[in-house]
PDB file of C-alpha atoms and ligand atoms in Angstrom:
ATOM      1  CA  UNK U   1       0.000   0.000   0.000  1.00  0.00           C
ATOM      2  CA  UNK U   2       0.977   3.712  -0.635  1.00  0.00           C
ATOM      3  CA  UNK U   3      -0.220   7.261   0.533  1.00  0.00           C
ATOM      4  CA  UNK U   4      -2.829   8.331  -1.506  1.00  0.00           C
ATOM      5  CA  UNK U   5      -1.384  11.849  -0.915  1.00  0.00           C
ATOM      6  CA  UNK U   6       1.553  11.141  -2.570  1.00  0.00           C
ATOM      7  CA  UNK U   7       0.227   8.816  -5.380  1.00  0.00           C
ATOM      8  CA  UNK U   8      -2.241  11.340  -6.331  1.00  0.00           C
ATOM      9  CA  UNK U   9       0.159  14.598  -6.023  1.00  0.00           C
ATOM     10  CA  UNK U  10      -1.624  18.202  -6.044  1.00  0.00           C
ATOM     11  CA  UNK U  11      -5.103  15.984  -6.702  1.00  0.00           C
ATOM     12  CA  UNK U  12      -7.302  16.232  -3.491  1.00  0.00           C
ATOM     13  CA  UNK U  13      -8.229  13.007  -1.630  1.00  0.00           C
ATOM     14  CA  UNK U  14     -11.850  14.362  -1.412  1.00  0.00           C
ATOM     15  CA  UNK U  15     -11.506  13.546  -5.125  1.00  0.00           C
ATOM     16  CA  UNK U  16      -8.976  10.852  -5.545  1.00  0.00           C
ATOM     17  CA  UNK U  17     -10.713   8.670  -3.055  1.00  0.00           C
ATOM     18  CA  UNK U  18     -13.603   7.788  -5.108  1.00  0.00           C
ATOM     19  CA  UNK U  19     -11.234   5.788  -7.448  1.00  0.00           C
ATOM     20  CA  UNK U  20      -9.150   5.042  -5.202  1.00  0.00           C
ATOM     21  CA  UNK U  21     -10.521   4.680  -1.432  1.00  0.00           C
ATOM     22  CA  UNK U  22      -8.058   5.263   1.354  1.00  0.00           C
ATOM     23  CA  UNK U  23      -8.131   3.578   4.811  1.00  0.00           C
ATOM     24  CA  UNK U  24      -7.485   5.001   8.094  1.00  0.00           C
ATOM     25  CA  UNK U  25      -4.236   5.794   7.741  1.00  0.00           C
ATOM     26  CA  UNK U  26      -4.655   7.029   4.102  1.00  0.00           C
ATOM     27  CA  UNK U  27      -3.011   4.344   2.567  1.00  0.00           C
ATOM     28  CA  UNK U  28      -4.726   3.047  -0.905  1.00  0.00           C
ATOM     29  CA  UNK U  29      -3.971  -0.509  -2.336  1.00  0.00           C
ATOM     30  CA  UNK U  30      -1.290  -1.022  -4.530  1.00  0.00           C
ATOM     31  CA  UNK U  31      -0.799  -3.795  -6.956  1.00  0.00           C
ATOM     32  CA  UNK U  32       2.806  -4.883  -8.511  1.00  0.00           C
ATOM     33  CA  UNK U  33       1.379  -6.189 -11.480  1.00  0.00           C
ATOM     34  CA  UNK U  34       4.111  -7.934 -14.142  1.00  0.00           C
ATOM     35  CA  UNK U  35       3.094  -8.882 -17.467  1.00  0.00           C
ATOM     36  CA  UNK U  36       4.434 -12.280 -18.807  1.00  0.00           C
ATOM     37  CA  UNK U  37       4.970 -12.102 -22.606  1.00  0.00           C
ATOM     38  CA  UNK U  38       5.250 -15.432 -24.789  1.00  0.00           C
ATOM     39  CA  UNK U  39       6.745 -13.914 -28.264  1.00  0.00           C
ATOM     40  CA  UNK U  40       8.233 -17.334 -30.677  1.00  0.00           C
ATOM     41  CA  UNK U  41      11.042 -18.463 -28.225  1.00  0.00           C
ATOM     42  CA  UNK U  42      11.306 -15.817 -25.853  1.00  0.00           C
ATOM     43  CA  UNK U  43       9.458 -15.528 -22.346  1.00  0.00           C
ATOM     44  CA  UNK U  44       9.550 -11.569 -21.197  1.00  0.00           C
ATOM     45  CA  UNK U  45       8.840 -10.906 -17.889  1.00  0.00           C
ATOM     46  CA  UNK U  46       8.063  -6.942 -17.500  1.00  0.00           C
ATOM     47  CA  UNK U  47       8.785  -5.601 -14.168  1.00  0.00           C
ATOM     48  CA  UNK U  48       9.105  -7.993 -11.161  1.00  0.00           C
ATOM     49  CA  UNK U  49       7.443  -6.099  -8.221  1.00  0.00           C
ATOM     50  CA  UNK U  50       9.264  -5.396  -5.031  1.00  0.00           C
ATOM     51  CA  UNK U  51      10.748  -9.129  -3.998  1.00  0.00           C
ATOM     52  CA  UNK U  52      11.062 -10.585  -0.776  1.00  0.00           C
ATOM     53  CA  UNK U  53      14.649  -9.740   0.613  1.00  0.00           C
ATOM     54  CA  UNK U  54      13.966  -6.602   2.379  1.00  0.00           C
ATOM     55  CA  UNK U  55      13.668  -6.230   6.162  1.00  0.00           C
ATOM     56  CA  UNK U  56      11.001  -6.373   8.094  1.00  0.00           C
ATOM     57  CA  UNK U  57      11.189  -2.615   8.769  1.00  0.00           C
ATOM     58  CA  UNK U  58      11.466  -1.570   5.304  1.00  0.00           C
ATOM     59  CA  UNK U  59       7.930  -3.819   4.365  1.00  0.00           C
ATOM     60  CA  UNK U  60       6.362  -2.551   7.432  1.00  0.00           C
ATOM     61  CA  UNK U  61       6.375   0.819   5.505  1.00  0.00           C
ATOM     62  CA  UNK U  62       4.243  -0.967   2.444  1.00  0.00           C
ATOM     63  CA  UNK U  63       1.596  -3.168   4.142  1.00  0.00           C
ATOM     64  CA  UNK U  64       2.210  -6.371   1.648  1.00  0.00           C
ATOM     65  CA  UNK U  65      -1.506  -8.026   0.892  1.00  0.00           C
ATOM     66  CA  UNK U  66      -2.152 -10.992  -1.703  1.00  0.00           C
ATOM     67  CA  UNK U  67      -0.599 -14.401  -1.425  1.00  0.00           C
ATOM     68  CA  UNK U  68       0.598 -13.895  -5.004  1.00  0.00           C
ATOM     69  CA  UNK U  69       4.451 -14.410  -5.802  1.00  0.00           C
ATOM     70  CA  UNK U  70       6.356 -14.075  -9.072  1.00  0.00           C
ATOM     71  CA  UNK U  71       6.839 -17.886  -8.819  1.00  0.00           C
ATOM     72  CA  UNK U  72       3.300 -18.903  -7.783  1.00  0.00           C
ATOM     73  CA  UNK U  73       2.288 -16.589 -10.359  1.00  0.00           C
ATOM     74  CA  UNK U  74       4.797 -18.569 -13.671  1.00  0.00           C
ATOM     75  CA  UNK U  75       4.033 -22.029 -11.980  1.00  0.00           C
ATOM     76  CA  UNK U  76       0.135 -21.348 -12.513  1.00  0.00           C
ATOM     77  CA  UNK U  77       1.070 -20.932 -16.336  1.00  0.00           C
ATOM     78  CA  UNK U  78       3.462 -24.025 -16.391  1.00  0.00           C
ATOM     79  CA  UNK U  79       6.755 -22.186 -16.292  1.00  0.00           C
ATOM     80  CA  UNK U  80       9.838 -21.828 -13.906  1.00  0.00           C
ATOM     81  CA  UNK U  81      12.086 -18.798 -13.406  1.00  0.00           C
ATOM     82  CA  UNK U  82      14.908 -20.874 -15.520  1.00  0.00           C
ATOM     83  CA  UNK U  83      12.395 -20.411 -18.692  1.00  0.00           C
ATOM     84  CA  UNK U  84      12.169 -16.602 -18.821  1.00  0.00           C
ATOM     85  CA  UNK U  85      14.799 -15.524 -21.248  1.00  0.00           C
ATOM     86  CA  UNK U  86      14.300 -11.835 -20.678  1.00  0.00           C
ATOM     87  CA  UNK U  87      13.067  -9.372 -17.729  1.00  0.00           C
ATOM     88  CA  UNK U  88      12.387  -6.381 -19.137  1.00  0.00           C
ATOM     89  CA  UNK U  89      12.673  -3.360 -16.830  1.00  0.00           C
ATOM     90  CA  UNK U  90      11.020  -0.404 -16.873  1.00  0.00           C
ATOM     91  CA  UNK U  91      13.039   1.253 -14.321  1.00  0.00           C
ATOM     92  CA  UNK U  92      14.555   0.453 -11.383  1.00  0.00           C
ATOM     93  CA  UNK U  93      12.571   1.622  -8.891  1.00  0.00           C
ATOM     94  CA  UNK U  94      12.593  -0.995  -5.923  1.00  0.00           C
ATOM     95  CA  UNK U  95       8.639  -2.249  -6.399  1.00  0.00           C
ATOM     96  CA  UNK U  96       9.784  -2.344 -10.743  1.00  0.00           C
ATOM     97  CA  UNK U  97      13.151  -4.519 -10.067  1.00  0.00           C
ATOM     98  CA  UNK U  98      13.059  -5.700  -6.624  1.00  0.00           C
ATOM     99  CA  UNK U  99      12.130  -9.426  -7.826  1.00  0.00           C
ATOM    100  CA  UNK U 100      14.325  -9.753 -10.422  1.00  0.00           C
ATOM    101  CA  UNK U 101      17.048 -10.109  -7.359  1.00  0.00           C
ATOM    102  CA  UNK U 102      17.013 -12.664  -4.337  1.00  0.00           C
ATOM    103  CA  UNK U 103      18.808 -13.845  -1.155  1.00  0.00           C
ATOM    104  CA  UNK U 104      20.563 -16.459  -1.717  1.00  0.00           C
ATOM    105  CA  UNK U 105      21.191 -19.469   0.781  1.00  0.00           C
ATOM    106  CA  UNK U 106      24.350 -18.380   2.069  1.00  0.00           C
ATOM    107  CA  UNK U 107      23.079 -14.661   2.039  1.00  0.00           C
ATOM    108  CA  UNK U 108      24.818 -13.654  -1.071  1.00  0.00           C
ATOM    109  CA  UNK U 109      22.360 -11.339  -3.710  1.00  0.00           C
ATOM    110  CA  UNK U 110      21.895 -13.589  -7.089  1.00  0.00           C
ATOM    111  CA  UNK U 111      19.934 -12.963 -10.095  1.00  0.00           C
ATOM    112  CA  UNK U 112      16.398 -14.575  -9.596  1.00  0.00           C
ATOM    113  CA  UNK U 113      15.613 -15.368 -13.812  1.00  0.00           C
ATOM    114  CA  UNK U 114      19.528 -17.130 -14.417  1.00  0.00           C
ATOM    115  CA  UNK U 115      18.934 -17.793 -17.856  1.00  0.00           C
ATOM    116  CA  UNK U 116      17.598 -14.485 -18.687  1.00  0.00           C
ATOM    117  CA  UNK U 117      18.888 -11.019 -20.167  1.00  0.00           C
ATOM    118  CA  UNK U 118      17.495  -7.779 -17.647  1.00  0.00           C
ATOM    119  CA  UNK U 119      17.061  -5.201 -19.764  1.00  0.00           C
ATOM    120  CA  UNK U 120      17.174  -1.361 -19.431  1.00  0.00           C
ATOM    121  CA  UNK U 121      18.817   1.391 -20.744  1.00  0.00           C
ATOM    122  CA  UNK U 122      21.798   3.637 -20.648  1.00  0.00           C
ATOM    123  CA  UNK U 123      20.334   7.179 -19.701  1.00  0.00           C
ATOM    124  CA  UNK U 124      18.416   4.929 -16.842  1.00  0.00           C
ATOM    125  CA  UNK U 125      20.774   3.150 -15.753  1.00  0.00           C
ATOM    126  CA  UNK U 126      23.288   5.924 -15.155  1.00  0.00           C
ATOM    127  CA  UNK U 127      20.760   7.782 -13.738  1.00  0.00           C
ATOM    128  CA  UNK U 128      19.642   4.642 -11.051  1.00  0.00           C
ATOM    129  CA  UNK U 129      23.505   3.640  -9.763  1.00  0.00           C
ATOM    130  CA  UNK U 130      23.876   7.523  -9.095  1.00  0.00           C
ATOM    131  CA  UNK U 131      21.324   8.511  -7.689  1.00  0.00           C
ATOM    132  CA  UNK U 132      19.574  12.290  -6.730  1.00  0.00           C
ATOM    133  CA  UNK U 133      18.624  12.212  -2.999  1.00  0.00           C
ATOM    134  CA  UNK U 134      15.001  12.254  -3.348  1.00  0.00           C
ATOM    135  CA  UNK U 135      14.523   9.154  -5.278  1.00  0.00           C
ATOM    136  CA  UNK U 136      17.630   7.626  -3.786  1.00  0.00           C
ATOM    137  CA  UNK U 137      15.280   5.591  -1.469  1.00  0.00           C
ATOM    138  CA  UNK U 138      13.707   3.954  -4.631  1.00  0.00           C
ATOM    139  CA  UNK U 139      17.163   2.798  -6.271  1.00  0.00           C
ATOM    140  CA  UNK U 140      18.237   0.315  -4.152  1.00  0.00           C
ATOM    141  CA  UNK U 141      21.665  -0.911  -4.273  1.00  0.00           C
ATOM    142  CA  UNK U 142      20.771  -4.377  -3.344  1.00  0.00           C
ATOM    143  CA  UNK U 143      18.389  -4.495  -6.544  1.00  0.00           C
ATOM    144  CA  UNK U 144      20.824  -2.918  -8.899  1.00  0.00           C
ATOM    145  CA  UNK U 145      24.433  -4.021  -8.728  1.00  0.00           C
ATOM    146  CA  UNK U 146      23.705  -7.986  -8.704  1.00  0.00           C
ATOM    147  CA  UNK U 147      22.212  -7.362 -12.055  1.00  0.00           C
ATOM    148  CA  UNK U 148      25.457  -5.886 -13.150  1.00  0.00           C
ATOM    149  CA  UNK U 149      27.930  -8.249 -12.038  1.00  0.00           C
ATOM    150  CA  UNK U 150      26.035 -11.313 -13.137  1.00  0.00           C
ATOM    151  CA  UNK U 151      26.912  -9.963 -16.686  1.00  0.00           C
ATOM    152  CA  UNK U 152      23.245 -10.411 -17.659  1.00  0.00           C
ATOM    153  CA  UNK U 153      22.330  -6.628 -18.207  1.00  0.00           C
ATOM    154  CA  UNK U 154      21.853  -5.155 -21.482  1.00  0.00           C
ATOM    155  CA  UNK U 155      21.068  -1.616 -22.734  1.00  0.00           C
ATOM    156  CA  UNK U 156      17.640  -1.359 -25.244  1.00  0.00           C
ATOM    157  CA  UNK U 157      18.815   2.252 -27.570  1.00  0.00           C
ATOM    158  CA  UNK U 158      16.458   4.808 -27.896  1.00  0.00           C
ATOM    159  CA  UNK U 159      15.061   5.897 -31.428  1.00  0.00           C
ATOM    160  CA  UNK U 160      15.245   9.288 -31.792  1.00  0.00           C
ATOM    161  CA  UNK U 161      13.553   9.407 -34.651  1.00  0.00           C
ATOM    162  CA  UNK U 162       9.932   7.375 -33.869  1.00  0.00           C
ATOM    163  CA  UNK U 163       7.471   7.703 -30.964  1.00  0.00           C
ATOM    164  CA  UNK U 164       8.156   4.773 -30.293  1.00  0.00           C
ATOM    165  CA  UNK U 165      11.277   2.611 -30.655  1.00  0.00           C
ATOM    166  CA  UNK U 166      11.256  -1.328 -32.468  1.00  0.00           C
ATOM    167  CA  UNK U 167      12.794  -3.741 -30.370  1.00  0.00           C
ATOM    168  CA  UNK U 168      13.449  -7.959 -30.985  1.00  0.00           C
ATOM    169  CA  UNK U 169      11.866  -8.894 -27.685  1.00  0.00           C
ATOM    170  CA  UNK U 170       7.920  -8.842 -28.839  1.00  0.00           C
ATOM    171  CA  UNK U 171       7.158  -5.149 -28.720  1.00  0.00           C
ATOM    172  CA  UNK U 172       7.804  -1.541 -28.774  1.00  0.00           C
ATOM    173  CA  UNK U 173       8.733   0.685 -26.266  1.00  0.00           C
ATOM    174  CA  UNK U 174       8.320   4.388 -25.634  1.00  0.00           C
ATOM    175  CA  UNK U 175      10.542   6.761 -23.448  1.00  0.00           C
ATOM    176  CA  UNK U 176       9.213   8.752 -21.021  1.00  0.00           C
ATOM    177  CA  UNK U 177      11.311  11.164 -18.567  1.00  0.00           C
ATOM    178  CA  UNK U 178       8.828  12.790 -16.116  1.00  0.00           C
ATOM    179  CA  UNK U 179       8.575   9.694 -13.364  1.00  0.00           C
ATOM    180  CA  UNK U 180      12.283   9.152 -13.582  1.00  0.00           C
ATOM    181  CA  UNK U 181      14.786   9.901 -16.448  1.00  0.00           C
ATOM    182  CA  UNK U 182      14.267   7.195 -19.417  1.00  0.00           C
ATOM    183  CA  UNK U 183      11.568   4.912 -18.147  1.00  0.00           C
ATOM    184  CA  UNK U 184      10.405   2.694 -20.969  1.00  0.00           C
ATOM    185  CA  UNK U 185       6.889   1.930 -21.782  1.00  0.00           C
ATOM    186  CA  UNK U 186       6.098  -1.154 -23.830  1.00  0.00           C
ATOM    187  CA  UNK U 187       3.048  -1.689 -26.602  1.00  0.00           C
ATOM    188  CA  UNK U 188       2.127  -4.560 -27.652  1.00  0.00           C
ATOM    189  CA  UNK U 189      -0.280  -6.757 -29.766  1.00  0.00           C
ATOM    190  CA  UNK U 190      -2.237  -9.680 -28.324  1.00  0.00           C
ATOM    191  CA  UNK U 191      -4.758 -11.254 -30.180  1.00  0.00           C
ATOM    192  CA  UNK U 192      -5.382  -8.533 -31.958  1.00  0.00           C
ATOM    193  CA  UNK U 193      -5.727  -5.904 -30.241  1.00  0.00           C
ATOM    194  CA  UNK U 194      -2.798  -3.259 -28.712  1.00  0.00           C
ATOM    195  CA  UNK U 195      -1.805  -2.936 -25.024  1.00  0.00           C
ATOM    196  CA  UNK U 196       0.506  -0.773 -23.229  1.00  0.00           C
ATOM    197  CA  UNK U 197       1.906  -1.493 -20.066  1.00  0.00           C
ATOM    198  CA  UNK U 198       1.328   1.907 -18.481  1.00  0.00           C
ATOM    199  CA  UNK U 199       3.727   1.299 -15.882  1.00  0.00           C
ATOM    200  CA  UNK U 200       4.021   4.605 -13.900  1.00  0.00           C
ATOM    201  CA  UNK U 201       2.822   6.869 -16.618  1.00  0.00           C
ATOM    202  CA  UNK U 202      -0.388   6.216 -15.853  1.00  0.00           C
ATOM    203  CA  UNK U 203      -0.461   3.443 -12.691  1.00  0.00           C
ATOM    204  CA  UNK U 204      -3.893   2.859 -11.572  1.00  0.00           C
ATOM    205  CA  UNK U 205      -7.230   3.974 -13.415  1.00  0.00           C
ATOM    206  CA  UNK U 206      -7.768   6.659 -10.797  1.00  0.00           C
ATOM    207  CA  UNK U 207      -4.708   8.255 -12.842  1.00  0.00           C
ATOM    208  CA  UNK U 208      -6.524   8.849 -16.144  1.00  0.00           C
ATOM    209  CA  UNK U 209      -6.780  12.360 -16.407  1.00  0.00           C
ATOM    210  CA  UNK U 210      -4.141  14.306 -16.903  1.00  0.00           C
ATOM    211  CA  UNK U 211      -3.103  16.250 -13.927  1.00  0.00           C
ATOM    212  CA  UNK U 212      -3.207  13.470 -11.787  1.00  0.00           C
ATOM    213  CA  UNK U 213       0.424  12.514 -11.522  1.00  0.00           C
ATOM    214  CA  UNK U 214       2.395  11.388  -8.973  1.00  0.00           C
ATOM    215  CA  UNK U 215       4.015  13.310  -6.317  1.00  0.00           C
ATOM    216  CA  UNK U 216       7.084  11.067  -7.206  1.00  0.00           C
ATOM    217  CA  UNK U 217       7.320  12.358 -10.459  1.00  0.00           C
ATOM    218  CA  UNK U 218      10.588  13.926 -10.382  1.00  0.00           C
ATOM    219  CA  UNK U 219       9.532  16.214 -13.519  1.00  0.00           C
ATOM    220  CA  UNK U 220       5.768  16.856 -13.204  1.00  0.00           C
ATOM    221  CA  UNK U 221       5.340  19.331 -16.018  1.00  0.00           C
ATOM    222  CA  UNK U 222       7.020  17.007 -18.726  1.00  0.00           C
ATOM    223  CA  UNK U 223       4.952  14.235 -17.588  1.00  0.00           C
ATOM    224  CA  UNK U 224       2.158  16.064 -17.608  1.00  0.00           C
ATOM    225  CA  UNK U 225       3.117  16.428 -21.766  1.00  0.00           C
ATOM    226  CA  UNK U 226       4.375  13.089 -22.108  1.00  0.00           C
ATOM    227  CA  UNK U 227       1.101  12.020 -20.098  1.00  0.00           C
ATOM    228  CA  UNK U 228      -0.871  14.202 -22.775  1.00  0.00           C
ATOM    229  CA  UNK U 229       0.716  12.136 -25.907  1.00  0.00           C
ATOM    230  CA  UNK U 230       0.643   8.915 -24.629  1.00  0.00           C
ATOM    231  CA  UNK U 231      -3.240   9.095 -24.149  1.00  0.00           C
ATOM    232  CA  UNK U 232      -3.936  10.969 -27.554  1.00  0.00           C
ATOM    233  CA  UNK U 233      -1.745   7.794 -29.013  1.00  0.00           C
ATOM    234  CA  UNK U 234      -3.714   5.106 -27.172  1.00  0.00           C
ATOM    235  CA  UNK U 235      -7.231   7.230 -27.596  1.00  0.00           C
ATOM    236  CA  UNK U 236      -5.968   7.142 -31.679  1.00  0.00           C
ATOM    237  CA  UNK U 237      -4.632   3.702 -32.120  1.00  0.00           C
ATOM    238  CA  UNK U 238      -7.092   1.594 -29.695  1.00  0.00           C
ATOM    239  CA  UNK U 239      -4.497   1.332 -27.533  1.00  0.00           C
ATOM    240  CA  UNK U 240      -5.517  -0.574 -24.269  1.00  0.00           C
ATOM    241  CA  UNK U 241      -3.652   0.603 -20.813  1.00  0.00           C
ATOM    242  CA  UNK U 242      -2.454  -1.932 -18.278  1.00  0.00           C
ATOM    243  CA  UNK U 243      -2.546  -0.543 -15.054  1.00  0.00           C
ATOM    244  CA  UNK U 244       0.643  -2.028 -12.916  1.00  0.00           C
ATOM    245  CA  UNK U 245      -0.209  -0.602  -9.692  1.00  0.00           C
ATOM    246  CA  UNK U 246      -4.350  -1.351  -9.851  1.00  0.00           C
ATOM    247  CA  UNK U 247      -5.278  -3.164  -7.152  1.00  0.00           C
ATOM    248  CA  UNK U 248      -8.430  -4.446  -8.995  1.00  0.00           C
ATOM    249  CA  UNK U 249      -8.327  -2.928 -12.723  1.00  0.00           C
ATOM    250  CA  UNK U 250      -6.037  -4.915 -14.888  1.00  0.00           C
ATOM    251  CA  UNK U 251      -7.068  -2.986 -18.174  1.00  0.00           C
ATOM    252  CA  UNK U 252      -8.667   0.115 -19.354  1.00  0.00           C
ATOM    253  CA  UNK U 253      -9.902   1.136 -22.568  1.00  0.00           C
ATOM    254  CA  UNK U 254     -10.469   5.151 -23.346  1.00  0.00           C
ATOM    255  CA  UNK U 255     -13.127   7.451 -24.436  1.00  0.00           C
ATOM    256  CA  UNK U 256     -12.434  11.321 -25.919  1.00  0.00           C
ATOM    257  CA  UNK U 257     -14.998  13.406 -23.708  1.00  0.00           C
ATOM    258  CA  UNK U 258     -15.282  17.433 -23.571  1.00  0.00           C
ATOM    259  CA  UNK U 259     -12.963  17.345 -20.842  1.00  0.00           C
ATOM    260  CA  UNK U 260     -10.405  15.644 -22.219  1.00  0.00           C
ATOM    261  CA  UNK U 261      -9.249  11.762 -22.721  1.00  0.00           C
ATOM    262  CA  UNK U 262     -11.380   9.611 -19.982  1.00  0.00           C
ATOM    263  CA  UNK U 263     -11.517   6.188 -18.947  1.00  0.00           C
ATOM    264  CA  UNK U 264     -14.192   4.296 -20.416  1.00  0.00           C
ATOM    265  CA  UNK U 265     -14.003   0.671 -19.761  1.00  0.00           C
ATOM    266  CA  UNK U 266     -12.402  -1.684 -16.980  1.00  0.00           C
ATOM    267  CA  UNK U 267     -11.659  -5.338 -18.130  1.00  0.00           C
ATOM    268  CA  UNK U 268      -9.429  -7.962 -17.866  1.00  0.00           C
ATOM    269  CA  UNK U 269      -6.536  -9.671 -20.496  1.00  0.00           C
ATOM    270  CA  UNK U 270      -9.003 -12.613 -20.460  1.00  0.00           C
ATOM    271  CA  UNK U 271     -11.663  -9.954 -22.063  1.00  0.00           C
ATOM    272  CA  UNK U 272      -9.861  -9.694 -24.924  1.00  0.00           C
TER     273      UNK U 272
HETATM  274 ZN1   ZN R   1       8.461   4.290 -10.172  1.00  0.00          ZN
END
């Protein structure tokens, strides 16, 4: 769970609750949603929520819920953590990468997917492993280097040329800087129809219009334009979002109003 306060930024709760109700202590459920991607012989896992190898204190500031765990969650589809051959990351914020890394038995950090490239990029990655002091509790050492020095990281280049930039691993993938310098966004296809994994551009359905953006956001104003684009794109192309962070919406589909881009239906994947 997070404060609504601070998921919701210069939104007011009396407003922000209704999508996304707060409890007593004005936390409002949080989901770590991945997305497992089947694409000829590759298995992409994006994001791997927050992991297990934190303290006690440092969870007792997030209020876990859900029996659900990354491996529960491949063994219900028929598949280990040896089978994924790539974890995509959108950025390394600890409740993005934080699975991707465990504890070990003899309390050494290891890669959790061994067979499997981690993927970010340059700008982000520089940006992560020196990190500004407010999101420096977000980049978490522990998450970071283990990727590094198992020699399975590799960099995905920006087109500067194309909204959005081609990739091999099953989709494309737009750059966004507001949340954090050079997260990437990826759009799909599946069965038919597109899908982008919203990440934190837009992480719960409560987040649909545009000024509500997180007071995380390092650069508000550019994701406020970025946040503008990306919803004109979707609106224009069909484009459904996948809200990571929904604790109960997995998908939304969008409606032009005379206010501006608006939700307009909640389903699931298996909808589709
Ligand atoms: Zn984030």
């Amino acid at each position: 769970m997070l404060d609504g306060g601070a998921m919701f930024g210069v939104v007011p709760k009396s407003i922000w609750q209704k999508t996304n109700p707060a409890d007593n202590n004005n936390m409002v459920k949080i989901a770590a949603r991945c997305l497992l991607v089947e694409e000829g012989n590759r298995l992409v896992l994006i994001d791997t929520g927050m992991g297990d190898k934190q303290n006690e204190k440092f969870f007792g500031y997030y209020y876990r819920w859900g029996e659900d765990t990354l491996e529960s969650s491949l063994k219900k589809y028929g598949f280990h953590p040896d089978d994924v051959t790539d974890v995509f990351l959108t950025h390394l914020h600890f409740d993005h990468c934080g699975g991707g890394v465990v504890r070990s038995g003899k309390n050494l950090l290891e890669t959790t997917f061994k067979n499997a490239k981690y993927w970010s990029n340059k700008g982000h990655w520089g940006w992560a492993t020196d990190p500004n002091k407010r999101e420096s509790a977000s980049f978490l050492e522990e998450n970071i280097s283990p990727i590094l020095e198992s020699g399975q990281l590799s960099y995905l280049e920006k087109d500067r040329g194309n909204y959005l930039t081609k990739t091999k691993l099953g989709f494309d993938v737009l750059f966004v800087d507001g949340h954090t310098e050079k997260q990437m966004i990826p759009v799909l296809n599946y069965k038919g129809q597109k899908i982008a994994f919203a990440a934190d551009l837009v992480p719960t359905h409560g987040h649909v219009p545009l000024p509500y953006i997180p007071g995380y956001d390092i650069r508000p104003l550019v994701s406020l334009k970025e946040k503008e684009l990306f919803l004109n794109f979707c609106h224009e192309n069909n484009v459904f979002l996948f809200f990571e962070h929904d604790a109960f919406t997995e998908l939304g589909s969008l409606q032009k109003t005379e206010r501006g881009i608006r939700l307009n239906q909640k389903l699931f994947l298996r909808d589709l």
